[in-house]
Amino acid sequence: EHHGGYFLTRLKESFHPTIADSNLTHRGAAVPIAGRPLREVLPRLKRAVLDVMIAVPVSRKGQPGPIPLLGHQKEIRAWRVVGLRNDETGAYHLYLTNIPPDWLTAEQVGAAYGARWEIERLFAEFKGPYDLGSWKVTKEETMLAHVYGVLIAWAVSRRLRAAVIGIDDRTDVLSASLAAPLQRWAHVLLHHIRDLATVVTQRRPPRHLIDLLRHEVRDPNRSRGHLAVRTKRVRRNAPTAPAAA
């Protein structure tokens, strides 16, 4: 936030902020929430969406800039808490952010947080087969060259993957990804990169290599169910032990 950025995270259960104001207007006999602790009003709420502002004291200690003459004093920051009610459990999924309400609605905040797995998967892919961070560099120019090289290799790899397995990389949904898991594809491509370079530079027919990539990139466990589903099935079919006398 100090550098002009924005954050989005789950609200920790140990954090008990007081509501300063509501970003939504509710018709009818709505529960008054301004000036009350968030955890106190949650059990009484029936609304599907909660979108409020809270005042948080924040210390500038450790942030860039000179130390003030009177030391680091706490500043009051106005942050936003979004709650989306789960229809099955009735509990709220709570998020803390500094993204303004006129930028993202409460529902869009929840959808944006749901994309975190894609971000984690992308970082794992970068730091795995693409070796992001493996260079021991001290100069900024060398570091940027390393990052740009990884990004170029990743972009070319994704386009090649889409062409080999016959999908559009712009609509690469999870069901299509199962046919060629991203990290498996990157490792397979790394193993055959020399053959691929030979095909390109010597203009050889790529049919044999493409068939090989399609064969090796398949997930051998695609037909197996999710671990949680298989565990539940085993537990349900397990014989019941006789009660002790």
Short mmCIF file of C-alpha atoms in Angstrom, two decimals:
data_model
loop_
_atom_site.label_atom_id
_atom_site.label_comp_id
_atom_site.label_asym_id
_atom_site.label_seq_id
_atom_site.Cartn_x
_atom_site.Cartn_y
_atom_site.Cartn_z
CA GLU A 1 0.00 0.00 0.00
CA HIS A 2 2.93 2.32 0.71
CA HIS A 3 4.03 1.93 -2.92
CA GLY A 4 0.53 2.44 -4.32
CA GLY A 5 -0.40 -1.24 -4.54
CA TYR A 6 -3.45 -3.19 -3.41
CA PHE A 7 -3.86 -6.30 -1.29
CA LEU A 8 -6.52 -8.95 -0.82
CA THR A 9 -6.37 -11.56 1.92
CA ARG A 10 -8.61 -13.63 4.18
CA LEU A 11 -9.53 -11.95 7.45
CA LYS A 12 -7.86 -13.82 10.30
CA GLU A 13 -10.17 -15.18 12.98
CA SER A 14 -7.97 -13.63 15.67
CA PHE A 15 -8.58 -10.15 14.26
CA HIS A 16 -11.57 -8.38 15.83
CA PRO A 17 -12.04 -5.00 14.11
CA THR A 18 -14.78 -2.50 14.80
CA ILE A 19 -17.02 -1.52 11.90
CA ALA A 20 -16.74 2.16 10.98
CA ASP A 21 -19.29 2.35 8.16
CA SER A 22 -21.18 0.24 5.62
CA ASN A 23 -20.62 0.43 1.86
CA LEU A 24 -24.09 -0.99 1.15
CA THR A 25 -27.59 0.30 1.77
CA HIS A 26 -30.10 -2.29 2.98
CA ARG A 27 -33.83 -1.81 2.89
CA GLY A 28 -36.11 -2.75 5.75
CA ALA A 29 -35.16 -3.34 9.38
CA ALA A 30 -31.47 -3.90 8.89
CA VAL A 31 -29.25 -4.75 11.85
CA PRO A 32 -27.30 -1.61 12.87
CA ILE A 33 -23.60 -2.39 12.50
CA ALA A 34 -21.67 0.91 12.56
CA GLY A 35 -19.53 1.27 15.66
CA ARG A 36 -19.91 -2.38 16.68
CA PRO A 37 -17.33 -5.19 16.65
CA LEU A 38 -17.49 -7.27 13.49
CA ARG A 39 -17.48 -10.66 15.27
CA GLU A 40 -20.36 -9.52 17.47
CA VAL A 41 -22.74 -8.65 14.61
CA LEU A 42 -21.95 -11.57 12.30
CA PRO A 43 -24.16 -14.15 14.08
CA ARG A 44 -27.16 -11.79 13.81
CA LEU A 45 -26.82 -10.99 10.12
CA LYS A 46 -29.03 -12.59 7.48
CA ARG A 47 -27.81 -10.63 4.47
CA ALA A 48 -25.94 -12.50 1.74
CA VAL A 49 -23.27 -9.82 1.34
CA LEU A 50 -21.40 -7.76 3.91
CA ASP A 51 -19.31 -4.81 2.72
CA VAL A 52 -18.00 -2.48 5.43
CA MET A 53 -15.11 -0.18 6.27
CA ILE A 54 -12.93 -0.57 9.35
CA ALA A 55 -10.36 1.74 10.96
CA VAL A 56 -7.03 0.00 11.59
CA PRO A 57 -4.08 1.51 13.49
CA VAL A 58 -0.91 0.75 11.51
CA SER A 59 2.70 1.39 12.52
CA ARG A 60 5.10 2.79 9.92
CA LYS A 61 8.01 0.97 11.56
CA GLY A 62 10.03 -0.86 8.94
CA GLN A 63 8.65 1.16 6.03
CA PRO A 64 10.89 3.25 3.76
CA GLY A 65 11.67 6.85 4.63
CA PRO A 66 13.38 8.77 7.42
CA ILE A 67 12.47 8.15 11.04
CA PRO A 68 10.23 10.94 12.39
CA LEU A 69 11.53 13.12 15.21
CA LEU A 70 8.89 11.75 17.57
CA GLY A 71 9.46 8.17 16.47
CA HIS A 72 7.10 5.94 14.56
CA GLN A 73 3.53 6.89 15.40
CA LYS A 74 0.59 4.69 14.48
CA GLU A 75 -1.59 5.87 11.62
CA ILE A 76 -5.27 5.09 11.15
CA ARG A 77 -5.96 3.37 7.83
CA ALA A 78 -9.45 2.83 6.42
CA TRP A 79 -9.61 -0.69 5.04
CA ARG A 80 -12.46 -2.73 3.66
CA VAL A 81 -13.93 -5.99 4.92
CA VAL A 82 -16.07 -8.06 2.56
CA GLY A 83 -18.17 -10.99 3.73
CA LEU A 84 -19.91 -13.48 1.43
CA ARG A 85 -22.39 -15.83 3.07
CA ASN A 86 -22.10 -19.54 2.31
CA ASP A 87 -25.58 -20.84 1.42
CA GLU A 88 -24.85 -24.33 2.78
CA THR A 89 -23.16 -23.53 6.10
CA GLY A 90 -24.54 -20.03 6.71
CA ALA A 91 -21.03 -18.84 7.66
CA TYR A 92 -19.35 -15.83 6.09
CA HIS A 93 -16.15 -15.94 4.06
CA LEU A 94 -14.41 -12.75 5.17
CA TYR A 95 -11.82 -10.84 3.16
CA LEU A 96 -9.65 -7.83 4.03
CA THR A 97 -8.62 -5.46 1.23
CA ASN A 98 -7.87 -1.85 0.35
CA ILE A 99 -9.52 -2.13 -3.09
CA PRO A 100 -12.22 0.57 -3.32
CA PRO A 101 -15.88 -0.53 -3.61
CA ASP A 102 -16.25 1.36 -6.91
CA TRP A 103 -13.44 -0.75 -8.39
CA LEU A 104 -14.65 -4.21 -7.37
CA THR A 105 -18.00 -5.23 -5.93
CA ALA A 106 -18.10 -7.60 -2.97
CA GLU A 107 -18.87 -10.53 -5.27
CA GLN A 108 -15.97 -9.60 -7.53
CA VAL A 109 -13.66 -9.47 -4.52
CA GLY A 110 -14.59 -13.06 -3.69
CA ALA A 111 -14.06 -14.12 -7.31
CA ALA A 112 -10.67 -12.39 -7.40
CA TYR A 113 -9.56 -14.19 -4.24
CA GLY A 114 -10.70 -17.47 -5.80
CA ALA A 115 -8.07 -16.96 -8.51
CA ARG A 116 -5.24 -17.24 -5.96
CA TRP A 117 -4.67 -20.90 -6.87
CA GLU A 118 -3.87 -19.91 -10.45
CA ILE A 119 -1.30 -17.43 -9.12
CA GLU A 120 0.27 -20.04 -6.84
CA ARG A 121 0.35 -22.55 -9.68
CA LEU A 122 2.03 -20.00 -11.94
CA PHE A 123 4.73 -19.23 -9.37
CA ALA A 124 5.33 -22.95 -8.83
CA GLU A 125 5.68 -23.37 -12.58
CA PHE A 126 8.10 -20.43 -12.84
CA LYS A 127 10.30 -21.61 -9.97
CA GLY A 128 10.18 -25.27 -11.04
CA PRO A 129 11.01 -26.21 -14.62
CA TYR A 130 11.66 -22.59 -15.69
CA ASP A 131 14.28 -22.02 -12.93
CA LEU A 132 13.09 -18.58 -11.86
CA GLY A 133 15.38 -17.37 -9.09
CA SER A 134 18.10 -19.96 -9.78
CA TRP A 135 20.61 -17.36 -10.97
CA LYS A 136 22.94 -15.92 -8.34
CA VAL A 137 22.87 -12.31 -9.50
CA THR A 138 23.54 -8.95 -7.87
CA LYS A 139 23.03 -6.53 -10.77
CA GLU A 140 19.53 -5.37 -11.56
CA GLU A 141 20.10 -5.64 -15.32
CA THR A 142 21.12 -9.30 -15.02
CA MET A 143 18.14 -10.08 -12.81
CA LEU A 144 15.72 -8.46 -15.28
CA ALA A 145 17.31 -10.41 -18.15
CA HIS A 146 16.71 -13.62 -16.18
CA VAL A 147 13.08 -12.71 -15.45
CA TYR A 148 12.36 -11.70 -19.06
CA GLY A 149 14.00 -14.89 -20.33
CA VAL A 150 11.75 -16.97 -18.06
CA LEU A 151 8.65 -15.08 -19.23
CA ILE A 152 9.54 -15.57 -22.90
CA ALA A 153 10.20 -19.28 -22.41
CA TRP A 154 6.93 -19.66 -20.49
CA ALA A 155 4.87 -17.83 -23.14
CA VAL A 156 6.35 -19.87 -26.01
CA SER A 157 5.88 -23.09 -24.02
CA ARG A 158 2.20 -22.33 -23.37
CA ARG A 159 1.51 -21.54 -27.03
CA LEU A 160 3.28 -24.73 -28.13
CA ARG A 161 1.35 -26.76 -25.57
CA ALA A 162 -1.95 -25.37 -26.86
CA ALA A 163 -0.99 -26.25 -30.43
CA VAL A 164 0.24 -29.77 -29.60
CA ILE A 165 -2.77 -30.90 -27.57
CA GLY A 166 -5.25 -28.98 -29.73
CA ILE A 167 -6.72 -26.40 -27.38
CA ASP A 168 -6.95 -22.63 -27.44
CA ASP A 169 -4.67 -21.26 -24.71
CA ARG A 170 -7.16 -18.45 -24.07
CA THR A 171 -9.79 -20.99 -22.99
CA ASP A 172 -7.49 -23.37 -21.15
CA VAL A 173 -9.92 -24.46 -18.45
CA LEU A 174 -9.19 -27.07 -15.83
CA SER A 175 -10.89 -29.87 -17.76
CA ALA A 176 -8.55 -29.25 -20.69
CA SER A 177 -5.50 -28.88 -18.44
CA LEU A 178 -5.99 -32.40 -17.09
CA ALA A 179 -5.08 -33.75 -20.50
CA ALA A 180 -1.64 -32.11 -20.24
CA PRO A 181 -0.78 -30.88 -16.72
CA LEU A 182 1.22 -27.68 -16.96
CA GLN A 183 4.23 -28.71 -14.89
CA ARG A 184 4.35 -32.13 -16.54
CA TRP A 185 4.28 -30.42 -19.94
CA ALA A 186 7.16 -28.11 -18.95
CA HIS A 187 9.33 -31.02 -17.79
CA VAL A 188 8.57 -33.06 -20.92
CA LEU A 189 9.37 -30.08 -23.14
CA LEU A 190 12.61 -29.48 -21.25
CA HIS A 191 13.61 -33.11 -21.85
CA HIS A 192 12.99 -32.83 -25.61
CA ILE A 193 14.04 -29.21 -26.16
CA ARG A 194 17.18 -30.22 -28.05
CA ASP A 195 15.13 -32.37 -30.45
CA LEU A 196 12.66 -29.53 -30.90
CA ALA A 197 15.46 -27.07 -31.70
CA THR A 198 16.85 -29.53 -34.27
CA VAL A 199 13.45 -29.84 -35.95
CA VAL A 200 13.09 -26.06 -36.15
CA THR A 201 16.62 -25.20 -37.31
CA GLN A 202 16.91 -28.04 -39.85
CA ARG A 203 13.27 -27.76 -40.99
CA ARG A 204 12.52 -31.41 -40.44
CA PRO A 205 8.95 -32.73 -40.37
CA PRO A 206 7.82 -32.44 -36.72
CA ARG A 207 5.17 -35.19 -36.86
CA HIS A 208 7.16 -37.82 -34.95
CA LEU A 209 8.19 -35.35 -32.25
CA ILE A 210 4.64 -34.01 -31.84
CA ASP A 211 3.26 -37.53 -31.45
CA LEU A 212 5.96 -38.21 -28.84
CA LEU A 213 5.10 -35.05 -26.89
CA ARG A 214 1.38 -35.86 -26.99
CA HIS A 215 2.07 -39.35 -25.65
CA GLU A 216 4.44 -38.35 -22.82
CA VAL A 217 2.51 -35.31 -21.63
CA ARG A 218 -0.65 -37.24 -20.76
CA ASP A 219 -1.48 -37.55 -17.10
CA PRO A 220 -1.13 -41.28 -16.28
CA ASN A 221 -3.46 -40.85 -13.30
CA ARG A 222 -6.19 -38.93 -15.12
CA SER A 223 -8.73 -41.73 -14.67
CA ARG A 224 -8.17 -41.85 -10.91
CA GLY A 225 -10.58 -39.93 -8.74
CA HIS A 226 -9.64 -37.16 -6.37
CA LEU A 227 -7.81 -38.36 -3.23
CA ALA A 228 -10.55 -37.09 -0.91
CA VAL A 229 -13.22 -38.89 -2.94
CA ARG A 230 -11.25 -42.15 -3.02
CA THR A 231 -10.55 -41.94 0.73
CA LYS A 232 -14.22 -41.35 1.49
CA ARG A 233 -15.18 -44.33 -0.71
CA VAL A 234 -12.72 -46.63 1.09
CA ARG A 235 -13.93 -45.47 4.49
CA ARG A 236 -17.58 -45.99 3.51
CA ASN A 237 -16.92 -49.53 2.22
CA ALA A 238 -14.71 -50.57 5.13
CA PRO A 239 -16.11 -53.40 7.30
CA THR A 240 -17.48 -52.29 10.63
CA ALA A 241 -15.54 -53.67 13.60
CA PRO A 242 -17.67 -55.57 16.14
CA ALA A 243 -18.37 -53.69 19.32
CA ALA A 244 -16.28 -54.64 22.31
CA ALA A 245 -18.02 -56.76 24.93
#
